[in-house]
JSON list of C-alpha atoms in Angstrom, two decimals:
[
{"chain": "Z", "resi": 255, "resn": "SER", "atom": "CA", "xyz": [0.13, -0.28, 0.49]},
{"chain": "Z", "resi": 256, "resn": "GLN", "atom": "CA", "xyz": [0.57, 3.29, -0.53]},
{"chain": "Z", "resi": 257, "resn": "THR", "atom": "CA", "xyz": [2.19, 6.29, 2.49]},
{"chain": "Z", "resi": 258, "resn": "ILE", "atom": "CA", "xyz": [3.41, 9.67, 2.73]},
{"chain": "Z", "resi": 259, "resn": "HIS", "atom": "CA", "xyz": [5.64, 11.18, 4.74]},
{"chain": "Z", "resi": 260, "resn": "GLN", "atom": "CA", "xyz": [6.00, 14.82, 6.13]},
{"chain": "Z", "resi": 261, "resn": "TRP", "atom": "CA", "xyz": [8.82, 15.74, 8.13]},
{"chain": "Z", "resi": 262, "resn": "PRO", "atom": "CA", "xyz": [9.77, 18.02, 9.79]},
{"chain": "Z", "resi": 263, "resn": "ALA", "atom": "CA", "xyz": [6.03, 17.21, 11.75]},
{"chain": "Z", "resi": 264, "resn": "THR", "atom": "CA", "xyz": [6.47, 20.97, 13.65]},
{"chain": "Z", "resi": 265, "resn": "LEU", "atom": "CA", "xyz": [8.91, 23.53, 12.54]},
{"chain": "Z", "resi": 266, "resn": "VAL", "atom": "CA", "xyz": [10.07, 26.82, 14.47]},
{"chain": "Z", "resi": 267, "resn": "GLN", "atom": "CA", "xyz": [12.27, 29.13, 12.27]},
{"chain": "Z", "resi": 268, "resn": "PRO", "atom": "CA", "xyz": [13.26, 33.07, 12.62]},
{"chain": "Z", "resi": 269, "resn": "VAL", "atom": "CA", "xyz": [12.62, 35.64, 10.05]},
{"chain": "Z", "resi": 270, "resn": "GLY", "atom": "CA", "xyz": [14.88, 35.35, 7.48]},
{"chain": "Z", "resi": 271, "resn": "SER", "atom": "CA", "xyz": [16.17, 31.85, 8.12]},
{"chain": "Z", "resi": 272, "resn": "PRO", "atom": "CA", "xyz": [16.15, 29.53, 5.22]},
{"chain": "Z", "resi": 273, "resn": "LEU", "atom": "CA", "xyz": [13.89, 26.38, 5.33]},
{"chain": "Z", "resi": 274, "resn": "SER", "atom": "CA", "xyz": [13.37, 22.67, 3.50]},
{"chain": "Z", "resi": 275, "resn": "LEU", "atom": "CA", "xyz": [10.54, 21.02, 4.25]},
{"chain": "Z", "resi": 276, "resn": "GLU", "atom": "CA", "xyz": [10.45, 17.39, 2.79]},
{"chain": "Z", "resi": 277, "resn": "CYS", "atom": "CA", "xyz": [8.10, 14.66, 1.42]},
{"chain": "Z", "resi": 278, "resn": "THR", "atom": "CA", "xyz": [8.84, 11.21, 0.27]},
{"chain": "Z", "resi": 279, "resn": "VAL", "atom": "CA", "xyz": [5.58, 8.34, -1.26]},
{"chain": "Z", "resi": 280, "resn": "GLU", "atom": "CA", "xyz": [6.40, 4.88, -1.29]},
{"chain": "Z", "resi": 281, "resn": "GLY", "atom": "CA", "xyz": [4.51, 2.29, -2.76]},
{"chain": "Z", "resi": 282, "resn": "THR", "atom": "CA", "xyz": [3.76, 3.59, -5.67]},
{"chain": "Z", "resi": 283, "resn": "SER", "atom": "CA", "xyz": [5.59, 5.49, -9.02]},
{"chain": "Z", "resi": 284, "resn": "ASN", "atom": "CA", "xyz": [5.56, 8.59, -11.15]},
{"chain": "Z", "resi": 285, "resn": "PRO", "atom": "CA", "xyz": [2.78, 9.88, -8.79]},
{"chain": "Z", "resi": 286, "resn": "ASN", "atom": "CA", "xyz": [2.02, 13.38, -9.17]},
{"chain": "Z", "resi": 287, "resn": "LEU", "atom": "CA", "xyz": [2.69, 15.31, -6.10]},
{"chain": "Z", "resi": 288, "resn": "TYR", "atom": "CA", "xyz": [1.28, 18.91, -4.73]},
{"chain": "Z", "resi": 289, "resn": "TRP", "atom": "CA", "xyz": [2.26, 21.43, -2.29]},
{"chain": "Z", "resi": 290, "resn": "TYR", "atom": "CA", "xyz": [-0.22, 23.15, -0.10]},
{"chain": "Z", "resi": 291, "resn": "ARG", "atom": "CA", "xyz": [-0.39, 25.87, 2.60]},
{"chain": "Z", "resi": 292, "resn": "GLN", "atom": "CA", "xyz": [-3.49, 25.84, 5.14]},
{"chain": "Z", "resi": 293, "resn": "ALA", "atom": "CA", "xyz": [-3.23, 29.08, 6.78]},
{"chain": "Z", "resi": 294, "resn": "ALA", "atom": "CA", "xyz": [-5.16, 29.95, 10.01]},
{"chain": "Z", "resi": 295, "resn": "GLY", "atom": "CA", "xyz": [-8.96, 30.16, 8.91]},
{"chain": "Z", "resi": 296, "resn": "ARG", "atom": "CA", "xyz": [-8.26, 26.58, 6.96]},
{"chain": "Z", "resi": 297, "resn": "GLY", "atom": "CA", "xyz": [-8.51, 27.96, 3.66]},
{"chain": "Z", "resi": 298, "resn": "LEU", "atom": "CA", "xyz": [-6.32, 25.28, 1.81]},
{"chain": "Z", "resi": 299, "resn": "GLN", "atom": "CA", "xyz": [-4.11, 27.10, -1.25]},
{"chain": "Z", "resi": 300, "resn": "LEU", "atom": "CA", "xyz": [-2.17, 25.23, -3.98]},
{"chain": "Z", "resi": 301, "resn": "LEU", "atom": "CA", "xyz": [1.64, 26.19, -3.78]},
{"chain": "Z", "resi": 302, "resn": "PHE", "atom": "CA", "xyz": [3.15, 23.60, -6.16]},
{"chain": "Z", "resi": 303, "resn": "TYR", "atom": "CA", "xyz": [2.32, 20.87, -8.26]},
{"chain": "Z", "resi": 304, "resn": "SER", "atom": "CA", "xyz": [4.65, 18.12, -9.99]},
{"chain": "Z", "resi": 305, "resn": "VAL", "atom": "CA", "xyz": [3.86, 15.79, -12.69]},
{"chain": "Z", "resi": 306, "resn": "GLY", "atom": "CA", "xyz": [7.80, 13.96, -13.00]},
{"chain": "Z", "resi": 307, "resn": "ILE", "atom": "CA", "xyz": [11.20, 14.51, -11.90]},
{"chain": "Z", "resi": 308, "resn": "GLY", "atom": "CA", "xyz": [12.55, 18.25, -12.10]},
{"chain": "Z", "resi": 309, "resn": "GLN", "atom": "CA", "xyz": [9.25, 19.05, -13.30]},
{"chain": "Z", "resi": 310, "resn": "ILE", "atom": "CA", "xyz": [7.36, 21.94, -11.00]},
{"chain": "Z", "resi": 311, "resn": "SER", "atom": "CA", "xyz": [4.50, 24.17, -11.53]},
{"chain": "Z", "resi": 312, "resn": "SER", "atom": "CA", "xyz": [3.48, 27.14, -9.31]},
{"chain": "Z", "resi": 313, "resn": "GLU", "atom": "CA", "xyz": [0.61, 28.44, -8.44]},
{"chain": "Z", "resi": 314, "resn": "VAL", "atom": "CA", "xyz": [1.63, 31.52, -6.81]},
{"chain": "Z", "resi": 315, "resn": "PRO", "atom": "CA", "xyz": [4.26, 34.26, -6.50]},
{"chain": "Z", "resi": 316, "resn": "GLN", "atom": "CA", "xyz": [5.32, 34.04, -3.05]},
{"chain": "Z", "resi": 317, "resn": "ASN", "atom": "CA", "xyz": [8.64, 33.17, -1.27]},
{"chain": "Z", "resi": 318, "resn": "LEU", "atom": "CA", "xyz": [8.74, 29.74, -1.74]},
{"chain": "Z", "resi": 319, "resn": "SER", "atom": "CA", "xyz": [10.10, 27.10, -4.13]},
{"chain": "Z", "resi": 320, "resn": "ALA", "atom": "CA", "xyz": [9.75, 23.75, -4.79]},
{"chain": "Z", "resi": 321, "resn": "SER", "atom": "CA", "xyz": [11.34, 21.03, -6.19]},
{"chain": "Z", "resi": 322, "resn": "ARG", "atom": "CA", "xyz": [11.27, 17.15, -6.99]},
{"chain": "Z", "resi": 323, "resn": "PRO", "atom": "CA", "xyz": [15.03, 15.48, -7.37]},
{"chain": "Z", "resi": 324, "resn": "GLN", "atom": "CA", "xyz": [13.60, 11.84, -7.58]},
{"chain": "Z", "resi": 325, "resn": "ASP", "atom": "CA", "xyz": [10.62, 10.51, -8.57]},
{"chain": "Z", "resi": 326, "resn": "ARG", "atom": "CA", "xyz": [8.96, 9.66, -5.22]},
{"chain": "Z", "resi": 327, "resn": "GLN", "atom": "CA", "xyz": [10.86, 13.55, -3.32]},
{"chain": "Z", "resi": 328, "resn": "PHE", "atom": "CA", "xyz": [9.28, 16.15, -3.58]},
{"chain": "Z", "resi": 329, "resn": "ILE", "atom": "CA", "xyz": [11.28, 19.42, -1.02]},
{"chain": "Z", "resi": 330, "resn": "LEU", "atom": "CA", "xyz": [9.50, 22.59, -0.25]},
{"chain": "Z", "resi": 331, "resn": "SER", "atom": "CA", "xyz": [12.40, 25.43, 0.19]},
{"chain": "Z", "resi": 332, "resn": "SER", "atom": "CA", "xyz": [12.57, 29.42, 0.58]},
{"chain": "Z", "resi": 333, "resn": "LYS", "atom": "CA", "xyz": [15.72, 30.85, 0.48]},
{"chain": "Z", "resi": 334, "resn": "LYS", "atom": "CA", "xyz": [14.48, 33.68, 3.55]},
{"chain": "Z", "resi": 335, "resn": "LEU", "atom": "CA", "xyz": [11.31, 33.20, 5.56]},
{"chain": "Z", "resi": 336, "resn": "LEU", "atom": "CA", "xyz": [8.71, 35.84, 6.29]},
{"chain": "Z", "resi": 337, "resn": "LEU", "atom": "CA", "xyz": [6.18, 36.32, 9.15]},
{"chain": "Z", "resi": 338, "resn": "SER", "atom": "CA", "xyz": [3.55, 34.85, 6.11]},
{"chain": "Z", "resi": 339, "resn": "ASP", "atom": "CA", "xyz": [5.22, 32.15, 5.67]},
{"chain": "Z", "resi": 340, "resn": "SER", "atom": "CA", "xyz": [4.24, 30.69, 9.06]},
{"chain": "Z", "resi": 341, "resn": "GLY", "atom": "CA", "xyz": [1.05, 28.21, 8.36]},
{"chain": "Z", "resi": 342, "resn": "PHE", "atom": "CA", "xyz": [0.25, 24.02, 8.24]},
{"chain": "Z", "resi": 343, "resn": "TYR", "atom": "CA", "xyz": [2.51, 22.67, 4.76]},
{"chain": "Z", "resi": 344, "resn": "LEU", "atom": "CA", "xyz": [0.74, 19.62, 2.93]},
{"chain": "Z", "resi": 345, "resn": "CYS", "atom": "CA", "xyz": [2.23, 17.28, 0.78]},
{"chain": "Z", "resi": 346, "resn": "ALA", "atom": "CA", "xyz": [-0.63, 15.64, -1.52]},
{"chain": "Z", "resi": 347, "resn": "TRP", "atom": "CA", "xyz": [-0.25, 12.53, -4.03]},
{"chain": "Z", "resi": 348, "resn": "LYS", "atom": "CA", "xyz": [-2.11, 11.28, -6.86]},
{"chain": "Z", "resi": 349, "resn": "ASP", "atom": "CA", "xyz": [-1.88, 7.66, -8.81]},
{"chain": "Z", "resi": 350, "resn": "TRP", "atom": "CA", "xyz": [-0.86, 9.78, -12.44]},
{"chain": "Z", "resi": 351, "resn": "THR", "atom": "CA", "xyz": [-2.90, 6.73, -14.04]},
{"chain": "Z", "resi": 352, "resn": "SER", "atom": "CA", "xyz": [-6.13, 8.03, -12.55]},
{"chain": "Z", "resi": 353, "resn": "GLY", "atom": "CA", "xyz": [-6.15, 11.22, -14.85]},
{"chain": "Z", "resi": 354, "resn": "ARG", "atom": "CA", "xyz": [-8.61, 13.97, -13.70]},
{"chain": "Z", "resi": 355, "resn": "THR", "atom": "CA", "xyz": [-10.81, 11.69, -11.91]},
{"chain": "Z", "resi": 356, "resn": "GLY", "atom": "CA", "xyz": [-8.54, 10.49, -9.23]},
{"chain": "Z", "resi": 357, "resn": "GLU", "atom": "CA", "xyz": [-8.21, 12.02, -5.66]},
{"chain": "Z", "resi": 358, "resn": "GLN", "atom": "CA", "xyz": [-5.31, 13.10, -4.00]},
{"chain": "Z", "resi": 359, "resn": "TYR", "atom": "CA", "xyz": [-3.91, 11.79, -0.72]},
{"chain": "Z", "resi": 360, "resn": "PHE", "atom": "CA", "xyz": [-2.37, 13.31, 1.70]},
{"chain": "Z", "resi": 361, "resn": "GLY", "atom": "CA", "xyz": [0.56, 13.54, 4.45]},
{"chain": "Z", "resi": 362, "resn": "PRO", "atom": "CA", "xyz": [0.81, 14.23, 8.51]},
{"chain": "Z", "resi": 363, "resn": "GLY", "atom": "CA", "xyz": [1.46, 17.85, 7.27]},
{"chain": "Z", "resi": 364, "resn": "THR", "atom": "CA", "xyz": [3.87, 20.25, 9.21]},
{"chain": "Z", "resi": 365, "resn": "ARG", "atom": "CA", "xyz": [3.12, 23.01, 11.08]},
{"chain": "Z", "resi": 366, "resn": "LEU", "atom": "CA", "xyz": [5.77, 26.17, 10.36]},
{"chain": "Z", "resi": 367, "resn": "THR", "atom": "CA", "xyz": [5.84, 28.91, 12.74]},
{"chain": "Z", "resi": 368, "resn": "VAL", "atom": "CA", "xyz": [8.21, 31.79, 11.55]},
{"chain": "Z", "resi": 369, "resn": "THR", "atom": "CA", "xyz": [9.31, 34.22, 14.37]},
{"chain": "X", "resi": 255, "resn": "ALA", "atom": "CA", "xyz": [-14.01, 30.27, -12.70]},
{"chain": "X", "resi": 256, "resn": "GLN", "atom": "CA", "xyz": [-14.66, 27.71, -10.24]},
{"chain": "X", "resi": 257, "resn": "LYS", "atom": "CA", "xyz": [-15.50, 28.03, -6.61]},
{"chain": "X", "resi": 258, "resn": "VAL", "atom": "CA", "xyz": [-16.68, 26.20, -3.71]},
{"chain": "X", "resi": 259, "resn": "THR", "atom": "CA", "xyz": [-18.47, 27.56, -0.76]},
{"chain": "X", "resi": 260, "resn": "GLN", "atom": "CA", "xyz": [-19.36, 25.78, 2.39]},
{"chain": "X", "resi": 261, "resn": "ALA", "atom": "CA", "xyz": [-21.38, 28.68, 4.14]},
{"chain": "X", "resi": 262, "resn": "GLN", "atom": "CA", "xyz": [-21.48, 27.08, 7.73]},
{"chain": "X", "resi": 263, "resn": "THR", "atom": "CA", "xyz": [-18.34, 27.70, 9.25]},
{"chain": "X", "resi": 264, "resn": "GLU", "atom": "CA", "xyz": [-18.66, 26.04, 12.92]},
{"chain": "X", "resi": 265, "resn": "ILE", "atom": "CA", "xyz": [-21.84, 23.35, 13.68]},
{"chain": "X", "resi": 266, "resn": "SER", "atom": "CA", "xyz": [-21.64, 22.15, 17.20]},
{"chain": "X", "resi": 267, "resn": "VAL", "atom": "CA", "xyz": [-24.23, 19.10, 17.52]},
{"chain": "X", "resi": 268, "resn": "VAL", "atom": "CA", "xyz": [-24.96, 16.23, 20.68]},
{"chain": "X", "resi": 269, "resn": "GLU", "atom": "CA", "xyz": [-23.93, 13.39, 19.84]},
{"chain": "X", "resi": 270, "resn": "LYS", "atom": "CA", "xyz": [-26.54, 10.98, 18.20]},
{"chain": "X", "resi": 271, "resn": "GLU", "atom": "CA", "xyz": [-27.88, 14.03, 16.48]},
{"chain": "X", "resi": 272, "resn": "ASP", "atom": "CA", "xyz": [-27.99, 13.83, 12.56]},
{"chain": "X", "resi": 273, "resn": "VAL", "atom": "CA", "xyz": [-26.03, 16.82, 11.09]},
{"chain": "X", "resi": 274, "resn": "THR", "atom": "CA", "xyz": [-25.86, 17.96, 7.39]},
{"chain": "X", "resi": 275, "resn": "LEU", "atom": "CA", "xyz": [-23.26, 20.03, 5.74]},
{"chain": "X", "resi": 276, "resn": "ASP", "atom": "CA", "xyz": [-23.34, 22.16, 2.89]},
{"chain": "X", "resi": 277, "resn": "CYS", "atom": "CA", "xyz": [-21.55, 22.55, 0.05]},
{"chain": "X", "resi": 278, "resn": "VAL", "atom": "CA", "xyz": [-22.30, 24.59, -3.35]},
{"chain": "X", "resi": 279, "resn": "TYR", "atom": "CA", "xyz": [-20.05, 24.27, -5.89]},
{"chain": "X", "resi": 280, "resn": "GLU", "atom": "CA", "xyz": [-19.03, 26.79, -9.05]},
{"chain": "X", "resi": 281, "resn": "THR", "atom": "CA", "xyz": [-17.81, 25.38, -13.07]},
{"chain": "X", "resi": 282, "resn": "ARG", "atom": "CA", "xyz": [-18.66, 25.68, -15.97]},
{"chain": "X", "resi": 283, "resn": "ASP", "atom": "CA", "xyz": [-16.98, 22.10, -16.65]},
{"chain": "X", "resi": 284, "resn": "THR", "atom": "CA", "xyz": [-19.71, 20.12, -18.16]},
{"chain": "X", "resi": 285, "resn": "THR", "atom": "CA", "xyz": [-17.34, 17.53, -16.65]},
{"chain": "X", "resi": 286, "resn": "TYR", "atom": "CA", "xyz": [-16.16, 17.73, -13.52]},
{"chain": "X", "resi": 287, "resn": "TYR", "atom": "CA", "xyz": [-15.39, 15.32, -9.64]},
{"chain": "X", "resi": 288, "resn": "LEU", "atom": "CA", "xyz": [-16.56, 16.65, -6.13]},
{"chain": "X", "resi": 289, "resn": "PHE", "atom": "CA", "xyz": [-14.85, 15.17, -3.10]},
{"chain": "X", "resi": 290, "resn": "TRP", "atom": "CA", "xyz": [-15.35, 15.39, 0.36]},
{"chain": "X", "resi": 291, "resn": "TYR", "atom": "CA", "xyz": [-12.34, 15.16, 3.36]},
{"chain": "X", "resi": 292, "resn": "LYS", "atom": "CA", "xyz": [-11.69, 15.01, 6.70]},
{"chain": "X", "resi": 293, "resn": "GLN", "atom": "CA", "xyz": [-9.34, 16.56, 8.87]},
{"chain": "X", "resi": 294, "resn": "PRO", "atom": "CA", "xyz": [-9.18, 15.61, 12.42]},
{"chain": "X", "resi": 295, "resn": "PRO", "atom": "CA", "xyz": [-7.69, 17.79, 15.09]},
{"chain": "X", "resi": 296, "resn": "SER", "atom": "CA", "xyz": [-4.45, 15.55, 13.66]},
{"chain": "X", "resi": 297, "resn": "GLY", "atom": "CA", "xyz": [-4.47, 17.70, 10.28]},
{"chain": "X", "resi": 298, "resn": "GLU", "atom": "CA", "xyz": [-3.84, 15.12, 8.53]},
{"chain": "X", "resi": 299, "resn": "LEU", "atom": "CA", "xyz": [-6.50, 15.50, 5.47]},
{"chain": "X", "resi": 300, "resn": "VAL", "atom": "CA", "xyz": [-8.51, 12.23, 4.79]},
{"chain": "X", "resi": 301, "resn": "PHE", "atom": "CA", "xyz": [-10.69, 11.59, 1.47]},
{"chain": "X", "resi": 302, "resn": "LEU", "atom": "CA", "xyz": [-13.86, 9.81, 2.42]},
{"chain": "X", "resi": 303, "resn": "ILE", "atom": "CA", "xyz": [-15.47, 10.33, -1.07]},
{"chain": "X", "resi": 304, "resn": "ARG", "atom": "CA", "xyz": [-15.14, 11.22, -4.95]},
{"chain": "X", "resi": 305, "resn": "ARG", "atom": "CA", "xyz": [-18.28, 12.09, -6.77]},
{"chain": "X", "resi": 306, "resn": "ASN", "atom": "CA", "xyz": [-18.63, 12.50, -10.80]},
{"chain": "X", "resi": 307, "resn": "SER", "atom": "CA", "xyz": [-20.87, 14.97, -12.24]},
{"chain": "X", "resi": 308, "resn": "PHE", "atom": "CA", "xyz": [-22.62, 12.70, -14.66]},
{"chain": "X", "resi": 309, "resn": "ASP", "atom": "CA", "xyz": [-23.23, 10.58, -11.86]},
{"chain": "X", "resi": 310, "resn": "GLU", "atom": "CA", "xyz": [-26.21, 11.88, -9.29]},
{"chain": "X", "resi": 311, "resn": "GLN", "atom": "CA", "xyz": [-27.16, 9.05, -7.60]},
{"chain": "X", "resi": 312, "resn": "ASN", "atom": "CA", "xyz": [-27.03, 9.55, -3.34]},
{"chain": "X", "resi": 313, "resn": "GLU", "atom": "CA", "xyz": [-24.59, 7.24, -1.97]},
{"chain": "X", "resi": 314, "resn": "ILE", "atom": "CA", "xyz": [-24.59, 5.84, 1.82]},
{"chain": "X", "resi": 315, "resn": "SER", "atom": "CA", "xyz": [-21.39, 4.72, 3.51]},
{"chain": "X", "resi": 316, "resn": "GLY", "atom": "CA", "xyz": [-22.16, 3.83, 7.16]},
{"chain": "X", "resi": 317, "resn": "ARG", "atom": "CA", "xyz": [-23.32, 6.85, 9.23]},
{"chain": "X", "resi": 318, "resn": "TYR", "atom": "CA", "xyz": [-21.99, 8.85, 6.08]},
{"chain": "X", "resi": 319, "resn": "SER", "atom": "CA", "xyz": [-24.34, 9.90, 2.82]},
{"chain": "X", "resi": 320, "resn": "TRP", "atom": "CA", "xyz": [-23.44, 11.94, -0.12]},
{"chain": "X", "resi": 321, "resn": "ASN", "atom": "CA", "xyz": [-26.90, 14.37, -1.75]},
{"chain": "X", "resi": 322, "resn": "PHE", "atom": "CA", "xyz": [-25.52, 15.56, -4.90]},
{"chain": "X", "resi": 323, "resn": "GLN", "atom": "CA", "xyz": [-27.80, 17.46, -6.85]},
{"chain": "X", "resi": 324, "resn": "LYS", "atom": "CA", "xyz": [-26.24, 18.76, -10.05]},
{"chain": "X", "resi": 325, "resn": "SER", "atom": "CA", "xyz": [-29.93, 21.35, -10.31]},
{"chain": "X", "resi": 326, "resn": "THR", "atom": "CA", "xyz": [-28.55, 23.40, -7.13]},
{"chain": "X", "resi": 327, "resn": "SER", "atom": "CA", "xyz": [-25.10, 22.65, -7.56]},
{"chain": "X", "resi": 328, "resn": "SER", "atom": "CA", "xyz": [-24.59, 20.90, -3.95]},
{"chain": "X", "resi": 329, "resn": "PHE", "atom": "CA", "xyz": [-22.89, 18.19, -2.90]},
{"chain": "X", "resi": 330, "resn": "ASN", "atom": "CA", "xyz": [-24.15, 17.85, 0.79]},
{"chain": "X", "resi": 331, "resn": "PHE", "atom": "CA", "xyz": [-22.92, 15.59, 3.30]},
{"chain": "X", "resi": 332, "resn": "THR", "atom": "CA", "xyz": [-24.83, 13.90, 5.95]},
{"chain": "X", "resi": 333, "resn": "ILE", "atom": "CA", "xyz": [-23.57, 12.00, 9.40]},
{"chain": "X", "resi": 334, "resn": "THR", "atom": "CA", "xyz": [-26.20, 10.37, 10.96]},
{"chain": "X", "resi": 335, "resn": "ALA", "atom": "CA", "xyz": [-26.41, 9.48, 14.82]},
{"chain": "X", "resi": 336, "resn": "SER", "atom": "CA", "xyz": [-23.44, 11.81, 14.75]},
{"chain": "X", "resi": 337, "resn": "GLN", "atom": "CA", "xyz": [-20.67, 10.40, 17.73]},
{"chain": "X", "resi": 338, "resn": "VAL", "atom": "CA", "xyz": [-17.17, 12.74, 19.48]},
{"chain": "X", "resi": 339, "resn": "VAL", "atom": "CA", "xyz": [-14.83, 10.63, 16.95]},
{"chain": "X", "resi": 340, "resn": "ASP", "atom": "CA", "xyz": [-16.54, 13.01, 13.99]},
{"chain": "X", "resi": 341, "resn": "SER", "atom": "CA", "xyz": [-15.44, 16.19, 15.60]},
{"chain": "X", "resi": 342, "resn": "ALA", "atom": "CA", "xyz": [-13.60, 17.71, 13.23]},
{"chain": "X", "resi": 343, "resn": "VAL", "atom": "CA", "xyz": [-12.80, 20.11, 9.79]},
{"chain": "X", "resi": 344, "resn": "TYR", "atom": "CA", "xyz": [-14.65, 18.83, 6.56]},
{"chain": "X", "resi": 345, "resn": "PHE", "atom": "CA", "xyz": [-13.63, 20.33, 3.48]},
{"chain": "X", "resi": 346, "resn": "CYS", "atom": "CA", "xyz": [-15.82, 19.43, 0.67]},
{"chain": "X", "resi": 347, "resn": "ALA", "atom": "CA", "xyz": [-13.39, 20.42, -2.88]},
{"chain": "X", "resi": 348, "resn": "LEU", "atom": "CA", "xyz": [-13.94, 20.51, -7.20]},
{"chain": "X", "resi": 349, "resn": "SER", "atom": "CA", "xyz": [-11.49, 19.24, -9.32]},
{"chain": "X", "resi": 350, "resn": "GLU", "atom": "CA", "xyz": [-11.37, 20.47, -12.59]},
{"chain": "X", "resi": 351, "resn": "ALA", "atom": "CA", "xyz": [-11.37, 18.27, -16.06]},
{"chain": "X", "resi": 352, "resn": "GLY", "atom": "CA", "xyz": [-7.61, 18.63, -16.93]},
{"chain": "X", "resi": 353, "resn": "ASP", "atom": "CA", "xyz": [-5.40, 16.70, -19.53]},
{"chain": "X", "resi": 354, "resn": "TYR", "atom": "CA", "xyz": [-5.72, 13.13, -18.93]},
{"chain": "X", "resi": 355, "resn": "GLY", "atom": "CA", "xyz": [-2.73, 11.47, -17.00]},
{"chain": "X", "resi": 356, "resn": "GLY", "atom": "CA", "xyz": [-1.56, 15.13, -16.17]},
{"chain": "X", "resi": 357, "resn": "ALA", "atom": "CA", "xyz": [-1.68, 17.45, -12.57]},
{"chain": "X", "resi": 358, "resn": "THR", "atom": "CA", "xyz": [-4.09, 20.14, -14.46]},
{"chain": "X", "resi": 359, "resn": "ASN", "atom": "CA", "xyz": [-6.63, 18.58, -12.64]},
{"chain": "X", "resi": 360, "resn": "LYS", "atom": "CA", "xyz": [-6.29, 20.80, -8.75]},
{"chain": "X", "resi": 361, "resn": "LEU", "atom": "CA", "xyz": [-8.64, 20.88, -5.87]},
{"chain": "X", "resi": 362, "resn": "ILE", "atom": "CA", "xyz": [-9.99, 23.46, -5.77]},
{"chain": "X", "resi": 363, "resn": "PHE", "atom": "CA", "xyz": [-11.20, 23.38, -1.70]},
{"chain": "X", "resi": 364, "resn": "GLY", "atom": "CA", "xyz": [-14.08, 25.38, 0.29]},
{"chain": "X", "resi": 365, "resn": "THR", "atom": "CA", "xyz": [-13.21, 26.96, 3.29]},
{"chain": "X", "resi": 366, "resn": "GLY", "atom": "CA", "xyz": [-13.71, 24.22, 5.70]},
{"chain": "X", "resi": 367, "resn": "THR", "atom": "CA", "xyz": [-16.52, 23.50, 8.34]},
{"chain": "X", "resi": 368, "resn": "LEU", "atom": "CA", "xyz": [-15.82, 23.04, 12.23]},
{"chain": "X", "resi": 369, "resn": "LEU", "atom": "CA", "xyz": [-18.16, 20.29, 13.25]},
{"chain": "X", "resi": 370, "resn": "ALA", "atom": "CA", "xyz": [-18.22, 19.83, 16.93]},
{"chain": "X", "resi": 371, "resn": "VAL", "atom": "CA", "xyz": [-20.01, 16.68, 18.76]},
{"chain": "X", "resi": 372, "resn": "GLN", "atom": "CA", "xyz": [-20.25, 17.46, 22.68]},
{"chain": "X", "resi": 373, "resn": "PRO", "atom": "CA", "xyz": [-20.72, 13.83, 24.43]}
]
């Protein structure tokens, strides 16, 4: 069966520091991968998605970037964190063979607090 | 533009009561997909159901049931005989019809409904 991991689970970082959040998926090949942010107020915002190694699409211009160095690894980064980057970051995967019908499966999330 | 509205911000019920969570969507696509997710206090989103736009049959799974009505663009979720473990934030989502096999079928989420079930 497929599992999705995220780490760290929680993170407290000062403004201006770098960021690296990691997401890995097991039990599937060539998944579609997604990064979401959930700020206070519960709305989920899609940040990036990827259909393959090195292929990243950005949804909103911001202080963050994403990379996919391996098939089942998705990394969210920042060179300098802002206070507004605080939130709950969720990684998700989808079976690429499911096409447009497929549901996304989410990881446990990383809670980031920028101080 | 696609949009999902969950007008109920918070709902509080007493255990064993039935509760319905409302979801209204907007889309120009003729083919689309609707989803419900549950987010318990731990934070992970749990997939509950997917519904295709061409299938208006209601669905029941244990204490959960879903009512899809294209005429009113609604996809409501009912929990029968609620339990404390049902306490969570529930999200309704809409998937754009993108290219087959691609990641362009992004999920557009509503703002969620916080359900609190009191013992």
